Coordinates of C-alpha atoms in Angstrom, one line a residue:
X1116 CA -42.1 49.6 -23.7
X1117 CA -41.3 48.4 -20.2
X1118 CA -42.8 45.0 -19.6
X1119 CA -44.7 44.0 -16.5
X1120 CA -43.0 43.4 -13.2
X1121 CA -41.9 39.8 -12.7
X1122 CA -43.4 38.3 -9.6
X1123 CA -43.1 34.7 -8.4
X1124 CA -46.4 32.9 -8.4
X1125 CA -46.9 29.5 -6.8
X1126 CA -48.4 26.8 -9.1
X1127 CA -50.3 23.8 -8.0
X1128 CA -48.6 21.5 -10.5
X1129 CA -45.2 21.6 -12.2
X1130 CA -43.9 19.8 -15.2
X1131 CA -40.2 19.7 -14.9
X1132 CA -37.4 17.5 -16.3
X1133 CA -33.8 17.7 -15.2
X1134 CA -32.8 16.1 -18.5
X1135 CA -34.2 19.1 -20.4
X1136 CA -32.4 21.7 -18.2
X1137 CA -28.9 20.3 -18.4
X1138 CA -27.1 21.9 -21.5
X1139 CA -26.1 19.4 -24.2
X1140 CA -22.5 20.7 -24.1
X1141 CA -22.1 20.6 -20.4
X1142 CA -18.9 18.9 -19.2
X1143 CA -20.8 16.4 -17.0
X1144 CA -22.7 15.0 -20.0
X1145 CA -19.4 14.0 -21.6
X1146 CA -17.9 12.7 -18.3
X1147 CA -21.1 10.7 -17.5
X1148 CA -20.5 8.6 -20.6
X1149 CA -17.2 7.3 -19.2
X1150 CA -18.1 6.8 -15.6
X1151 CA -18.6 3.1 -15.0
X1152 CA -19.7 2.3 -11.4
X1153 CA -21.5 -1.0 -12.2
X1154 CA -18.9 -3.0 -10.2
X1155 CA -18.6 -1.0 -7.0
X1156 CA -21.5 -2.6 -5.2
X1157 CA -20.0 -6.0 -5.7
X1158 CA -16.6 -4.6 -4.8
X1159 CA -18.1 -3.3 -1.5
X1160 CA -20.4 -6.3 -0.7
X1161 CA -18.1 -7.8 1.9
X1162 CA -17.8 -4.5 3.8
X1163 CA -21.5 -4.0 4.4
X1164 CA -23.6 -5.7 7.1
X1165 CA -26.5 -7.9 6.0
X1166 CA -28.7 -6.5 8.7
X1167 CA -29.6 -3.0 10.0
X1168 CA -30.8 0.2 8.3
X1169 CA -30.1 0.5 4.6
X1170 CA -27.1 2.8 3.9
X1171 CA -26.7 5.6 1.4
X1172 CA -26.0 4.3 -2.1
X1173 CA -22.1 4.2 -2.5
X1174 CA -22.5 5.1 -6.2
X1175 CA -24.2 8.4 -5.1
X1176 CA -21.2 9.2 -2.8
X1177 CA -18.7 8.4 -5.6
X1178 CA -20.5 10.6 -8.1
X1179 CA -20.6 13.5 -5.7
X1180 CA -16.9 13.1 -5.0
X1181 CA -16.2 13.1 -8.8
X1182 CA -18.2 16.3 -9.2
X1183 CA -16.1 17.9 -6.4
X1184 CA -12.8 16.9 -7.9
X1185 CA -13.7 17.6 -11.5
X1186 CA -14.8 21.2 -10.6
X1187 CA -12.4 22.0 -7.8
X1188 CA -14.9 21.9 -5.0
X1189 CA -12.6 20.9 -2.2
X1190 CA -14.9 21.2 0.8
X1191 CA -17.3 18.4 1.2
X1192 CA -19.7 20.6 3.2
X1193 CA -19.7 23.0 0.2
X1194 CA -20.0 20.1 -2.2
X1195 CA -23.3 19.1 -0.6
X1196 CA -24.6 22.6 -0.9
X1197 CA -23.6 22.8 -4.6
X1198 CA -25.2 19.5 -5.4
X1199 CA -28.4 20.6 -3.6
X1200 CA -28.6 23.8 -5.8
X1201 CA -27.0 22.9 -9.1
X1202 CA -29.3 21.1 -11.6
X1203 CA -26.4 19.6 -13.6
X1204 CA -24.8 18.2 -10.5
X1205 CA -28.2 16.6 -9.4
X1206 CA -28.5 15.1 -12.9
X1207 CA -25.1 13.6 -12.8
X1208 CA -25.6 12.2 -9.3
X1209 CA -29.0 10.7 -10.3
X1210 CA -30.9 12.9 -7.8
X1211 CA -34.4 14.1 -8.5
X1212 CA -35.6 17.5 -7.3
X1213 CA -37.2 15.9 -4.2
X1214 CA -34.3 13.7 -3.3
X1215 CA -32.2 14.7 -0.3
X1216 CA -28.5 15.3 -0.6
X1217 CA -26.4 13.2 1.9
X1218 CA -24.9 15.0 4.9
X1219 CA -21.2 15.9 4.6
X1220 CA -20.3 13.7 7.6
X1221 CA -21.3 10.6 5.5
X1222 CA -18.2 11.1 3.3
X1223 CA -15.8 11.0 6.3
X1224 CA -17.5 7.9 7.7
X1225 CA -17.2 5.9 4.5
X1226 CA -13.8 7.2 3.5
X1227 CA -12.2 6.2 6.8
X1228 CA -14.1 2.9 6.8
X1229 CA -15.2 0.8 3.9
X1230 CA -13.9 2.9 1.1
X1231 CA -10.3 2.8 2.5
X1232 CA -10.5 -0.8 3.6
X1233 CA -11.7 -2.0 0.2
X1234 CA -9.4 0.3 -1.8
X1235 CA -12.5 1.5 -3.7
X1236 CA -10.9 4.7 -4.9
X1237 CA -8.0 2.8 -6.4
X1238 CA -10.5 0.4 -8.0
X1239 CA -12.3 3.4 -9.5
X1240 CA -9.1 4.9 -10.8
X1241 CA -8.0 1.7 -12.5
X1242 CA -11.5 1.3 -14.0
X1243 CA -11.0 4.8 -15.6
X1244 CA -7.5 3.9 -16.9
X1245 CA -8.9 0.7 -18.4
X1246 CA -11.5 2.8 -20.2
X1247 CA -8.8 5.1 -21.6
X1248 CA -6.9 2.0 -22.9
X1249 CA -10.2 0.7 -24.4
X1250 CA -10.7 4.0 -26.2
X1251 CA -7.2 3.8 -27.8
X1252 CA -5.6 6.6 -25.8
X1253 CA -2.8 4.5 -24.4
X1254 CA -0.1 2.6 -26.4
X1255 CA 2.2 1.8 -23.4
X1256 CA 5.3 2.4 -25.5
X1257 CA 6.5 5.7 -24.0
X1258 CA 5.9 6.6 -20.4
X1259 CA 7.0 9.6 -18.3
X1260 CA 7.2 10.0 -14.6
X1261 CA 7.5 13.0 -12.3
X1262 CA 6.6 14.3 -8.8
X1263 CA 5.1 17.5 -7.6
X1264 CA 5.0 19.0 -4.1
X1265 CA 1.5 19.4 -2.6
X1266 CA 1.3 21.4 0.6
X1267 CA 0.1 19.4 3.6
X1268 CA -2.6 20.5 6.1
X1269 CA 0.0 21.2 8.7
X1270 CA 1.5 24.3 10.3
X1271 CA 5.0 25.0 11.5
X1272 CA 3.7 26.5 14.7
X1273 CA 2.3 23.1 15.7
X1274 CA 5.5 21.1 15.1
X1275 CA 8.7 20.2 16.9
X1276 CA 12.4 19.4 16.2
X1277 CA 13.8 16.0 16.4
X1278 CA 15.0 16.5 20.0
X1279 CA 11.6 17.5 21.1
X1280 CA 9.7 14.8 19.2
X1281 CA 9.6 11.6 21.2
X1282 CA 7.5 8.9 19.4
X1283 CA 7.9 6.6 22.3
X1284 CA 5.7 8.8 24.5
X1285 CA 2.8 8.8 22.0
X1286 CA -0.4 7.2 23.3
X1287 CA -1.4 5.2 20.3
X1288 CA -5.0 4.7 21.5
X1289 CA -5.6 8.4 22.1
X1290 CA -3.5 9.7 19.1
X1291 CA -5.2 11.3 16.1
X1292 CA -5.8 9.2 13.0
X1293 CA -2.9 10.9 11.1
X1294 CA -0.5 10.0 13.9
X1295 CA -1.6 6.4 13.8
X1296 CA -1.1 6.3 10.1
X1297 CA 2.4 7.7 10.6
X1298 CA 3.3 5.0 13.1
X1299 CA 1.9 2.3 10.7
X1300 CA 4.1 3.6 7.8
X1301 CA 7.4 3.7 9.7
X1302 CA 8.6 0.6 7.8
X1303 CA 7.4 1.6 4.4
X1304 CA 9.8 2.7 1.7
X1305 CA 7.6 5.5 0.7
X1306 CA 7.4 7.1 4.1
X1307 CA 9.3 6.2 7.3
X1308 CA 11.9 3.9 5.8
X1309 CA 12.6 6.1 2.8
X1310 CA 15.7 7.6 4.4
X1311 CA 17.4 7.4 7.8
X1312 CA 17.8 11.2 7.8
X1313 CA 15.6 12.8 10.3
X1314 CA 13.6 15.9 9.2
X1315 CA 14.4 19.2 10.8
X1316 CA 10.8 19.6 12.0
X1317 CA 8.0 17.1 12.5
X1318 CA 4.3 18.1 12.5
X1319 CA 2.2 17.0 15.4
X1320 CA -1.0 17.0 13.3
X1321 CA 0.5 15.2 10.3
X1322 CA 3.9 13.7 11.2
X1323 CA 4.2 11.8 7.9
X1324 CA 4.4 15.0 5.9
X1325 CA 7.9 16.2 5.0
X1326 CA 9.4 19.5 6.0
X1327 CA 11.0 20.7 2.8
X1328 CA 12.3 23.8 1.0
X1329 CA 12.6 22.1 -2.4
X1330 CA 11.0 25.1 -4.2
X1331 CA 13.9 27.3 -3.1
X1332 CA 11.6 29.4 -1.0
X1333 CA 10.2 29.3 2.5
X1334 CA 10.0 25.7 3.8
X1335 CA 6.7 24.0 4.4
X1336 CA 5.2 20.6 5.2
X1337 CA 4.3 18.7 2.0
X1338 CA 3.6 15.3 0.3
X1339 CA 4.8 14.3 -3.1
X1340 CA 2.2 13.4 -5.8
X1341 CA 3.9 11.0 -8.2
X1342 CA 2.4 10.5 -11.7
X1343 CA 3.2 7.8 -14.3
X1344 CA 1.7 8.8 -17.6
X1345 CA 1.5 7.6 -21.2
X1346 CA 2.8 10.3 -23.4
X1347 CA 0.5 9.6 -26.3
X1348 CA -2.4 11.6 -24.9
X1349 CA -1.2 12.4 -21.3
X1350 CA -3.3 9.7 -19.6
X1351 CA -2.3 9.1 -16.0
X1352 CA -1.6 5.4 -15.7
X1353 CA -0.7 5.3 -12.0
X1354 CA -0.4 7.7 -9.0
X1355 CA 1.3 7.3 -5.7
X1356 CA 1.7 9.4 -2.6
X1357 CA 5.2 9.6 -0.9
X1358 CA 7.3 11.8 1.3
X1359 CA 8.8 14.7 -0.5
X1360 CA 12.4 13.3 -0.8
X1361 CA 14.1 12.0 -3.9
X1362 CA 14.6 8.4 -2.5
X1363 CA 10.9 8.0 -2.0
X1364 CA 9.9 9.5 -5.3
X1365 CA 12.3 7.3 -7.2
X1366 CA 11.2 4.3 -5.3
X1367 CA 7.5 5.0 -6.2
X1368 CA 8.5 4.8 -9.9
X1369 CA 9.4 1.2 -9.5
X1370 CA 6.2 0.5 -7.6
X1371 CA 4.1 2.2 -10.3
X1372 CA 5.8 0.5 -13.2
X1373 CA 5.4 -3.0 -11.6
X1374 CA 1.7 -2.2 -10.8
X1375 CA 0.9 -1.1 -14.3
X1376 CA 2.5 -4.1 -15.8
X1377 CA 0.7 -6.5 -13.4
X1378 CA -2.7 -4.8 -13.8
X1379 CA -2.8 -3.7 -17.5
X1380 CA 0.1 -5.7 -19.0
X1381 CA 1.8 -2.5 -20.1
X1382 CA 5.6 -2.6 -20.4
X1383 CA 7.1 0.6 -21.8
X1384 CA 9.9 0.7 -24.4
X1385 CA 11.2 3.8 -22.7
X1386 CA 10.8 5.8 -19.5
X1387 CA 11.2 9.6 -19.6
X1388 CA 12.1 11.5 -16.5
X1389 CA 14.3 14.4 -15.2
X1390 CA 17.7 14.3 -13.6
X1391 CA 16.3 13.3 -10.1
X1392 CA 15.7 9.8 -11.5
X1393 CA 19.2 9.5 -13.1
X1394 CA 20.9 7.7 -10.2
X1395 CA 22.9 4.5 -11.0
X1396 CA 20.6 2.0 -9.2
X1397 CA 17.5 3.4 -10.9
X1398 CA 19.1 3.3 -14.3
X1399 CA 20.4 -0.2 -13.7
X1400 CA 16.9 -1.3 -12.6
X1401 CA 15.4 0.0 -15.8
X1402 CA 18.1 -1.5 -18.1
X1403 CA 17.7 -4.9 -16.4
X1404 CA 14.0 -4.7 -17.3
X1405 CA 14.7 -3.8 -21.0
X1406 CA 13.3 -0.2 -20.5
X1407 CA 15.3 2.5 -22.3
X1408 CA 16.2 5.2 -19.8
X1409 CA 15.6 8.6 -21.4
X1410 CA 16.9 10.3 -18.3
X1411 CA 19.8 12.7 -17.7
X1412 CA 22.5 10.9 -15.7
X1413 CA 23.5 12.1 -12.3
X1414 CA 27.3 12.5 -12.8
X1415 CA 29.6 14.0 -10.3
X1416 CA 32.8 12.9 -11.9
X1417 CA 33.4 16.1 -13.8
X1418 CA 36.4 18.2 -12.8
X1419 CA 36.6 22.0 -12.5
X1420 CA 40.4 22.4 -12.6
X1421 CA 40.7 21.8 -16.3
X1422 CA 42.2 18.4 -16.1
X1423 CA 40.7 15.3 -17.8
X1424 CA 37.6 13.8 -16.2
X1425 CA 36.4 10.3 -16.5
X1426 CA 34.3 11.2 -19.6
X1427 CA 37.5 11.8 -21.5
X1428 CA 38.6 8.2 -21.0
X1429 CA 37.2 5.4 -23.3
X1430 CA 35.7 2.4 -21.6
X1431 CA 36.7 -1.0 -23.1
X1432 CA 34.1 -3.4 -21.8
X1433 CA 35.6 -6.5 -23.5
X1434 CA 38.9 -6.1 -21.7
X1435 CA 37.5 -4.5 -18.5
X1436 CA 39.8 -1.4 -18.8
X1437 CA 39.8 2.3 -19.6
X1438 CA 41.9 3.8 -22.4
X1439 CA 43.3 7.2 -21.8
X1440 CA 43.5 9.9 -24.6
X1441 CA 47.1 8.9 -25.1
X1442 CA 46.2 5.3 -25.8
X1443 CA 47.4 3.8 -22.5
X1444 CA 45.3 1.3 -20.5
X1445 CA 44.0 1.7 -17.0
X1446 CA 43.3 -1.7 -15.5
X1447 CA 41.7 -3.0 -12.4
X1448 CA 43.9 -6.1 -12.2
X1449 CA 47.1 -6.8 -14.0
X1450 CA 47.2 -10.6 -13.3
X1451 CA 44.7 -13.4 -13.2
X1452 CA 43.6 -14.6 -9.8
X1453 CA 43.1 -18.3 -9.2
X1454 CA 40.8 -17.4 -6.3
X1455 CA 37.7 -15.8 -7.8
X1456 CA 37.0 -14.0 -4.5
X1457 CA 40.1 -11.9 -5.0
X1458 CA 39.1 -10.8 -8.5
X1459 CA 36.4 -8.4 -9.7
X1460 CA 33.2 -8.7 -7.7
X1461 CA 30.9 -6.6 -10.0
X1462 CA 29.5 -4.8 -6.9
X1463 CA 30.3 -1.5 -5.3
X1464 CA 33.1 0.6 -6.7
X1465 CA 35.9 -0.7 -8.9
X1466 CA 39.2 1.1 -9.2
X1467 CA 41.3 1.3 -12.4
X1468 CA 44.9 2.5 -12.4
X1469 CA 47.6 3.2 -15.0
X1470 CA 51.2 2.2 -14.6
X1471 CA 53.3 4.7 -12.6
X1472 CA 56.3 4.7 -15.0
X1473 CA 54.0 5.3 -18.0
X1474 CA 52.3 8.3 -16.4
X1475 CA 55.6 9.8 -15.3
X1476 CA 56.9 9.8 -18.9
X1477 CA 53.6 10.9 -20.4
X1478 CA 53.6 14.4 -22.1
X1479 CA 49.9 14.9 -21.1
X1480 CA 50.5 14.4 -17.3
X1481 CA 49.8 18.1 -16.5
X1482 CA 46.3 17.6 -18.1
X1483 CA 45.7 14.3 -16.5
X1484 CA 47.2 13.9 -13.0
X1485 CA 49.4 16.8 -12.2
X1486 CA 49.5 16.1 -8.5
X1487 CA 49.5 12.3 -8.5
X1488 CA 52.0 9.7 -9.5
X1489 CA 49.6 8.0 -11.8
X1490 CA 46.0 8.3 -12.9
X1491 CA 43.2 6.5 -11.1
X1492 CA 39.6 6.1 -12.1
X1493 CA 36.7 4.6 -10.2
X1494 CA 33.8 2.9 -11.8
X1495 CA 30.5 2.3 -10.0
X1496 CA 28.4 -0.8 -10.0
X1497 CA 25.8 0.5 -12.4
X1498 CA 28.1 2.4 -14.8
X1499 CA 27.1 0.2 -17.7
X1500 CA 23.5 1.4 -17.3
X1501 CA 24.8 5.0 -17.0
X1502 CA 26.6 4.5 -20.4
X1503 CA 23.4 3.3 -21.9
X1504 CA 21.6 6.5 -20.7
X1505 CA 24.5 8.7 -22.0
X1506 CA 24.3 7.1 -25.4
X1507 CA 20.6 7.6 -25.6
X1508 CA 21.0 11.3 -24.7
X1509 CA 22.9 11.8 -27.9
X1510 CA 20.0 10.6 -30.1
X1511 CA 17.2 12.5 -31.8
X1512 CA 14.7 10.4 -30.0
X1513 CA 16.0 11.8 -26.7
X1514 CA 15.3 15.4 -27.9
X1515 CA 11.7 14.3 -28.5
X1516 CA 11.5 12.8 -25.1
X1517 CA 12.6 16.1 -23.5
X1518 CA 9.6 17.7 -25.1
X1519 CA 7.2 14.9 -24.1
X1520 CA 8.4 15.2 -20.5
X1521 CA 6.5 18.5 -20.2
X1522 CA 3.2 16.7 -20.4
X1523 CA 3.6 15.5 -16.8
X1524 CA 4.3 19.1 -15.7
X1525 CA 1.2 20.3 -17.6
X1526 CA -0.9 17.8 -15.7
X1527 CA 0.5 19.0 -12.4
X1528 CA -0.3 22.6 -13.4
X1529 CA -3.8 21.6 -14.3
X1530 CA -4.1 19.8 -11.0
X1531 CA -3.2 22.9 -9.0
X1532 CA -4.7 25.7 -11.0
X1533 CA -7.9 24.1 -12.4
X1534 CA -8.7 21.4 -9.8
X1535 CA -7.5 23.5 -6.9
X1536 CA -5.3 20.9 -5.3
X1537 CA -2.5 23.1 -4.2
X1538 CA -3.0 22.2 -0.5
X1539 CA -4.4 19.0 1.0
X1540 CA -7.5 18.9 3.1
X1541 CA -7.0 15.4 4.4
X1542 CA -4.2 14.4 6.7
X1543 CA -1.9 11.3 6.9
X1544 CA -0.5 9.0 4.2
X1545 CA -4.0 7.5 3.5
X1546 CA -5.6 10.9 3.3
X1547 CA -3.0 12.2 0.8
X1548 CA -3.3 9.0 -1.3
X1549 CA -7.1 9.3 -1.4
X1550 CA -6.9 12.9 -2.6
X1551 CA -4.2 12.2 -5.2
X1552 CA -6.1 9.1 -6.6
X1553 CA -9.4 11.0 -6.8
X1554 CA -7.8 13.9 -8.5
X1555 CA -6.0 11.7 -11.1
X1556 CA -9.3 9.9 -11.8
X1557 CA -11.0 13.3 -12.4
X1558 CA -8.2 14.4 -14.7
X1559 CA -8.5 11.2 -16.8
X1560 CA -12.3 11.6 -17.0
X1561 CA -11.9 15.2 -18.1
X1562 CA -9.4 14.0 -20.7
X1563 CA -11.9 11.5 -22.1
X1564 CA -14.6 14.1 -22.1
X1565 CA -12.4 16.5 -24.0
X1566 CA -11.3 14.0 -26.7
X1567 CA -14.7 12.4 -27.0
X1568 CA -17.4 15.0 -26.3
X1569 CA -21.0 14.0 -25.9
X1570 CA -23.0 14.2 -29.2
X1571 CA -25.2 17.3 -29.5
X1572 CA -28.9 17.0 -29.8
X1573 CA -31.2 19.9 -30.7
X1574 CA -33.3 21.1 -27.8
X1575 CA -37.0 20.5 -27.9
X1576 CA -39.0 23.6 -28.7

């Protein structure tokens, strides 16, 4: 039998509880257990005036931002609408049915002001990492690092080549915020000073972004999102925004490792990364700090003409010489120098050479140096660290590290597909860093919620 037609009828009194209408298995219930905002009011105390009209609670703004990044709501205008309508979002933000949702412009005012000046978002991220460590998700023994390109909010049509871009004619006072941030970062290793090479195009709206075609497709403006993770459970230990070039990405690894050690006293036994991080200086930096580099070595000494390459020669560190496959020595110096300045310096490139008369009489000369009188080999400054990385690459632990390295790539896939951070909405180095830090915080909170879900309670009848 067809039931009666449903019609809305106004009631004089309502008995309603948000707590009863949020499902017990809702993701926000699990996330809420790990959100600790007790310290943010003290953290922001110096950035608020002691007089004037009371401001909106910063904890409310942070909770709303966490909702947006946890559920891929990128627009702050839409976020305000969703929090207004969604009961679970209201519950998480501690808003009752009659409470007003802040205007979207409040986020911009606070982000460009006290949030950025106090580094509140970084403080929030580090608080979440500390909770992950407290829950036993981080051992600090094995870490992995990688970078991913995130498209900037910039268009090629509003850009210029190096010849057309004249930074000296920029009116700093009238320039947009992203341009001012670009000028402020010209001396930073992550942005302006990362490389002397000028980009092909520079965006007028976001000049700090990098014009790149690293994906082997159409070029675009982008930033690099750099993650340092613990491979036990894929917890993000640190995050850094840089230009999308290898020098800046590698440099950010040193920054993140030093910061994690200073903040959480974590010093990894090994660092896992791809070939982009396998340069001599980077490997030398890791070896000096007693960190095993589980990284493929960037090696350009191989030969394509079938003759012996440097890898075919054995290095004799005790006697500072190479031994060729025929057993002959290639030395850097064949006599002792009384003046130490004329001997080996240990810096730059060292050259090792065999004796001419030995090479001329050697039966393997066609395989070694068919077009030269004698064989010469160069050895870079950080070749010892390269040898350490090559030796590690032959172990079974390295094969495990190759598999663990995929955990970073999985986090970037989750970042773009689930959280929707395939293109930035904020401009400038500070805007990119704010988005990356908030997204990494959301990913760690979702990780905690997944591994430690909220206990289920039967609903009241």
